[in-house]
Amino acid sequence: MKKGKKLYEGKAKIIYATNDKGLVIQYFKDDATAFNNQKKSVIEGKGVLNNRISEHILSNLSQIGIKNHLVKRLNMREQVIKLVEIIPIEFIVRNVASGSITKRLGIEDGTVLKEPLIEYCLKDDKLGDPLIAEEHILAFEWATKKEVEKVKKMILRINDFMIGMFRGVGIKLIDFKLEFGRLKINGKDEVILADEISPDTCRLWDSITDKKLDKDRFRKNLGDLIPAYTEVAKRLGILHEQSNVSAVNVTKLSSVKRKRK
Ligand code: UDP
């Protein structure tokens, strides 16, 4: 497969064309942004960890029948994905109240929700990704009723699976963000899971200590983001438990390999 020109550059990822028009390459950058791009930094090794963690979660989801865009990981920073038309909605799933909902509604941080709560935000950086109702999605035809119903069913299955997967390794899944895309499969329109699932897009707390193992380490200036993401990867069995190879070293190793080719 040949890597083609850059098609799109987002805050944390770049999409490149390939010689197969149905497939693109997703490159994970080290850039970190928060608060609608007002806070920015580069955290060396973050992209490598997110690539590995997202690959792990999406391939596990695929095994339980959740169709998604991942084809295969190519190297430390890139994966081949199916080209989809992204539905312009961020689907936020909450099991425990934290982040924006606590400020918006005055709910105490850490409040456990009786049922998972799905919120919708319009993907529009200029507007600051505003919270919208399901009715807005239908009124402005950002997705059809059928698509929304299908996505909601998939979200609840993804949430159940991920809660269990993380619980098994001593992590509480507080909340996360999902994106979905449209694709024709055998002439039929389908909606599949897209984008990434990683500590950049989830809130993950240690089950015993409530230590934050996600992007809140960056948002709240808690430091040690790479050790926290590495901890998530190790607990999921992606990196060896005894391995002292930091993500930064992994990045350097992969660039050495590239140069040798
Ligand atoms: N989230 C995300 N991208 C966004 C907004 C939110 O990945 O553009 C994730 C975020 O990491 C958290 C969850 O969605 O796991 C809920 O985020 P929240 O609405 O609390 O917003 P935030 O506190 O990030 O402003």
Coordinates of C-alpha atoms and ligand atoms in Angstrom, one line a residue:
M1 CA 0.0 0.0 0.0
K2 CA 1.3 3.4 -0.9
K3 CA 0.9 6.5 1.3
G4 CA -0.5 9.4 -0.6
K5 CA -1.1 13.1 0.1
K6 CA -2.4 14.6 3.3
L7 CA -6.2 14.8 3.2
Y8 CA -6.9 16.3 6.6
E9 CA -5.1 17.4 9.7
G10 CA -7.0 17.6 13.0
K11 CA -5.8 18.4 16.5
A12 CA -4.4 15.0 17.3
K13 CA -4.4 13.1 14.0
I14 CA -3.5 13.4 10.3
I15 CA -5.3 11.5 7.6
Y16 CA -3.4 10.5 4.4
A17 CA -4.8 9.1 1.2
T18 CA -3.6 5.7 -0.1
N19 CA -3.6 4.1 -3.5
D20 CA -6.8 2.2 -2.4
K21 CA -9.6 4.8 -2.6
G22 CA -11.6 3.1 0.2
L23 CA -8.7 3.2 2.7
V24 CA -6.8 6.0 4.3
I25 CA -3.9 6.1 6.8
Q26 CA -4.6 7.7 10.3
Y27 CA -1.4 9.1 11.9
F28 CA -1.4 9.8 15.7
K29 CA 0.4 13.1 16.6
D30 CA 1.9 14.0 19.9
D31 CA -0.1 17.2 20.1
A32 CA -2.4 17.8 23.0
T33 CA -5.2 20.4 23.1
A34 CA -7.9 21.2 25.5
F35 CA -10.6 23.8 26.2
N36 CA -11.4 24.3 22.6
N37 CA -7.8 24.6 21.5
Q38 CA -6.9 27.3 24.0
K39 CA -4.4 25.1 25.8
K40 CA -1.8 23.4 23.6
S41 CA 1.3 21.3 24.1
V42 CA 3.3 18.5 22.5
I43 CA 3.8 15.5 24.7
E44 CA 6.4 13.2 23.2
G45 CA 5.1 9.6 22.9
K46 CA 1.4 10.3 23.4
G47 CA 0.6 9.4 19.8
V48 CA 2.4 6.1 20.0
L49 CA 0.4 5.1 23.1
N50 CA -3.0 6.2 21.7
N51 CA -2.3 4.3 18.5
R52 CA -1.7 1.1 20.4
I53 CA -4.5 1.6 22.9
S54 CA -7.1 2.5 20.3
E55 CA -6.0 -0.5 18.1
H56 CA -6.5 -2.8 21.1
I57 CA -10.0 -1.5 22.0
L58 CA -11.3 -1.3 18.4
S59 CA -10.0 -4.8 17.5
N60 CA -11.7 -6.2 20.6
L61 CA -14.9 -4.4 19.7
S62 CA -14.7 -5.8 16.3
Q63 CA -14.6 -9.3 17.8
I64 CA -17.9 -8.7 19.6
G65 CA -19.5 -7.6 16.3
I66 CA -19.1 -3.8 16.6
K67 CA -18.2 -2.8 13.1
N68 CA -15.5 -0.1 13.0
H69 CA -13.1 1.6 10.6
L70 CA -9.9 -0.1 11.8
V71 CA -8.2 -2.3 9.2
K72 CA -4.8 -2.8 10.8
R73 CA -2.0 -1.0 12.6
L74 CA 0.9 -0.2 10.3
N75 CA 3.6 1.0 12.7
M76 CA 4.0 2.8 16.0
R77 CA 2.0 5.9 14.8
E78 CA -0.1 4.8 11.9
Q79 CA -3.1 2.6 11.2
V80 CA -5.0 1.8 8.0
I81 CA -8.6 2.7 8.3
K82 CA -11.7 2.6 6.1
L83 CA -12.6 6.0 4.6
V84 CA -16.0 7.0 6.0
E85 CA -18.2 10.1 5.9
I86 CA -18.0 11.2 9.6
I87 CA -21.4 12.1 11.2
P88 CA -20.8 15.6 12.6
I89 CA -21.8 14.6 16.1
E90 CA -19.6 13.8 19.2
F91 CA -21.4 11.1 21.1
I92 CA -20.5 11.5 24.8
V93 CA -21.2 8.5 27.1
R94 CA -21.2 9.1 30.9
N95 CA -21.2 6.5 33.7
V96 CA -20.0 8.9 36.4
A97 CA -20.4 12.7 36.3
S98 CA -17.1 14.5 35.7
G99 CA -15.9 17.3 33.5
S100 CA -18.3 19.6 31.6
I101 CA -21.5 18.1 33.0
T102 CA -20.5 19.0 36.6
K103 CA -20.0 22.6 35.7
R104 CA -23.0 22.9 33.4
L105 CA -25.5 21.3 35.9
G106 CA -23.8 21.8 39.2
I107 CA -23.5 18.0 39.8
E108 CA -20.8 16.9 42.2
D109 CA -17.7 15.4 40.5
G110 CA -17.7 11.6 40.9
T111 CA -21.5 11.2 41.1
V112 CA -22.4 7.7 39.9
L113 CA -25.2 7.7 37.3
K114 CA -28.0 5.1 37.6
E115 CA -28.0 4.5 33.8
P116 CA -25.4 5.5 31.2
L117 CA -26.2 8.9 29.9
I118 CA -25.7 9.8 26.2
E119 CA -25.1 13.4 25.3
Y120 CA -24.7 14.9 21.8
C121 CA -22.4 17.7 20.8
L122 CA -22.2 19.3 17.3
K123 CA -18.7 18.8 15.9
D124 CA -17.9 22.5 15.2
D125 CA -14.7 24.0 16.7
K126 CA -15.8 27.5 15.8
L127 CA -18.9 27.1 17.9
G128 CA -17.0 25.2 20.7
D129 CA -18.8 21.9 20.0
P130 CA -22.1 22.9 21.5
L131 CA -24.4 20.5 23.4
I132 CA -27.4 19.6 21.3
A133 CA -30.6 17.5 21.7
E134 CA -31.4 14.5 19.6
E135 CA -34.2 16.6 18.0
H136 CA -31.5 19.0 16.7
I137 CA -29.8 16.1 14.9
L138 CA -33.0 15.2 13.2
A139 CA -34.2 18.8 12.5
F140 CA -31.0 19.8 10.8
E141 CA -30.5 16.3 9.2
W142 CA -27.1 15.7 10.7
A143 CA -28.2 12.1 10.9
T144 CA -31.4 10.2 10.2
K145 CA -33.7 8.7 12.9
K146 CA -32.6 5.2 11.8
E147 CA -28.9 6.1 12.1
V148 CA -29.4 7.7 15.6
E149 CA -31.3 4.6 16.8
K150 CA -28.6 2.3 15.4
V151 CA -25.8 4.4 17.0
K152 CA -27.5 4.4 20.4
K153 CA -27.7 0.6 20.4
M154 CA -24.0 0.3 19.4
I155 CA -23.0 2.9 22.1
L156 CA -24.7 0.9 24.9
R157 CA -22.9 -2.3 23.8
I158 CA -19.6 -0.5 23.4
N159 CA -20.1 1.0 26.9
D160 CA -20.9 -2.4 28.5
F161 CA -17.9 -4.0 26.9
M162 CA -15.5 -1.2 27.8
I163 CA -16.8 -1.0 31.4
G164 CA -16.0 -4.7 31.8
M165 CA -12.7 -4.6 30.0
F166 CA -11.4 -1.7 32.2
R167 CA -13.0 -3.1 35.4
G168 CA -10.9 -6.3 34.8
V169 CA -7.7 -4.3 35.0
G170 CA -8.7 -2.1 38.0
I171 CA -9.9 1.0 36.0
K172 CA -13.2 2.8 36.2
L173 CA -14.6 4.0 32.9
I174 CA -16.0 7.4 33.9
D175 CA -17.0 8.8 30.5
F176 CA -15.8 8.8 26.8
K177 CA -16.5 10.2 23.4
L178 CA -17.3 8.3 20.2
E179 CA -17.6 9.2 16.6
F180 CA -19.4 7.3 13.8
G181 CA -19.2 7.3 10.0
R182 CA -21.2 6.3 7.0
L183 CA -19.9 3.7 4.6
K184 CA -21.4 1.6 1.8
I185 CA -20.9 -2.1 2.4
N186 CA -22.0 -4.4 -0.4
G187 CA -24.1 -1.5 -1.8
K188 CA -25.8 -1.1 1.6
D189 CA -25.5 2.1 3.7
E190 CA -24.0 1.3 7.1
V191 CA -23.0 3.3 10.1
I192 CA -19.7 2.1 11.7
L193 CA -17.6 3.3 14.7
A194 CA -14.7 5.6 13.6
D195 CA -12.1 7.9 15.1
E196 CA -10.2 6.7 18.2
I197 CA -10.8 5.4 21.7
S198 CA -7.9 6.2 24.0
P199 CA -7.0 8.0 27.2
D200 CA -7.4 11.2 25.1
T201 CA -11.1 10.5 24.6
C202 CA -12.0 8.7 27.8
R203 CA -11.9 9.5 31.5
L204 CA -10.2 6.6 33.3
W205 CA -9.8 6.5 37.0
D206 CA -7.9 3.9 39.0
S207 CA -10.5 1.7 40.7
I208 CA -9.0 2.0 44.2
T209 CA -7.3 5.4 44.4
D210 CA -9.4 7.3 41.8
K211 CA -6.0 8.4 40.3
K212 CA -6.7 10.0 36.9
L213 CA -5.1 8.0 34.0
D214 CA -6.4 10.1 31.1
K215 CA -6.2 13.5 29.4
D216 CA -7.3 15.3 32.6
R217 CA -3.6 15.0 33.6
F218 CA -3.0 17.6 30.8
R219 CA -6.2 19.6 31.3
K220 CA -5.7 20.0 35.0
N221 CA -1.8 20.3 34.9
L222 CA -1.4 17.1 37.0
G223 CA 1.8 16.1 35.0
D224 CA 3.0 12.5 34.3
L225 CA 0.7 12.0 31.4
I226 CA 3.0 9.5 29.6
P227 CA 3.4 7.3 32.8
A228 CA -0.4 7.3 33.2
Y229 CA -1.2 6.3 29.5
T230 CA 1.7 3.7 29.8
E231 CA 0.0 2.3 32.9
V232 CA -3.3 2.0 31.0
A233 CA -1.5 0.2 28.1
K234 CA 0.4 -2.1 30.5
R235 CA -2.8 -3.1 32.4
L236 CA -4.6 -3.8 29.1
G237 CA -1.6 -6.2 28.3
I238 CA -0.5 -4.1 25.3
L239 CA 2.9 -3.3 26.9
H240 CA 4.7 -5.9 29.0
E241 CA 4.2 -5.5 32.7
Q242 CA 7.9 -5.5 33.4
S243 CA 8.8 -3.4 30.5
N244 CA 10.6 -0.2 31.5
V245 CA 10.6 1.0 27.9
S246 CA 8.9 4.4 28.0
A247 CA 6.8 5.6 25.2
V248 CA 9.5 8.1 24.4
N249 CA 12.0 5.4 23.9
V250 CA 9.6 3.5 21.8
T251 CA 9.2 6.6 19.6
K252 CA 12.9 6.9 19.3
L253 CA 13.3 3.2 18.4
S254 CA 10.7 3.5 15.7
S255 CA 12.3 6.5 14.1
V256 CA 15.7 4.7 14.1
K257 CA 14.0 1.8 12.4
R258 CA 12.5 4.1 9.8
K259 CA 15.8 5.7 9.0
R260 CA 17.5 2.3 8.4
K261 CA 14.9 1.3 5.8
Ligands
UDP1 N1 -14.2 14.3 24.8 C1 -13.4 14.2 23.7 N2 -13.3 15.1 22.8 C2 -14.1 16.3 22.9 C3 -14.9 16.5 24.0 C4 -14.9 15.5 25.0 O1 -12.7 13.1 23.6 O2 -14.0 17.2 22.0 C5 -14.2 13.3 25.9 C6 -13.5 13.7 27.1 O3 -12.1 13.3 27.1 C7 -14.3 13.0 28.2 C8 -15.7 12.9 27.7 O4 -15.6 13.1 26.3 O5 -13.8 11.7 28.4 C9 -16.6 14.0 28.2 O6 -16.0 15.2 28.1 P1 -16.7 16.5 28.7 O7 -18.0 16.8 28.0 O8 -16.7 16.4 30.2 O9 -15.8 17.7 28.2 P2 -14.4 18.3 28.7 O10 -14.4 18.2 30.2 O11 -13.4 17.5 28.0 O12 -14.5 19.7 28.2

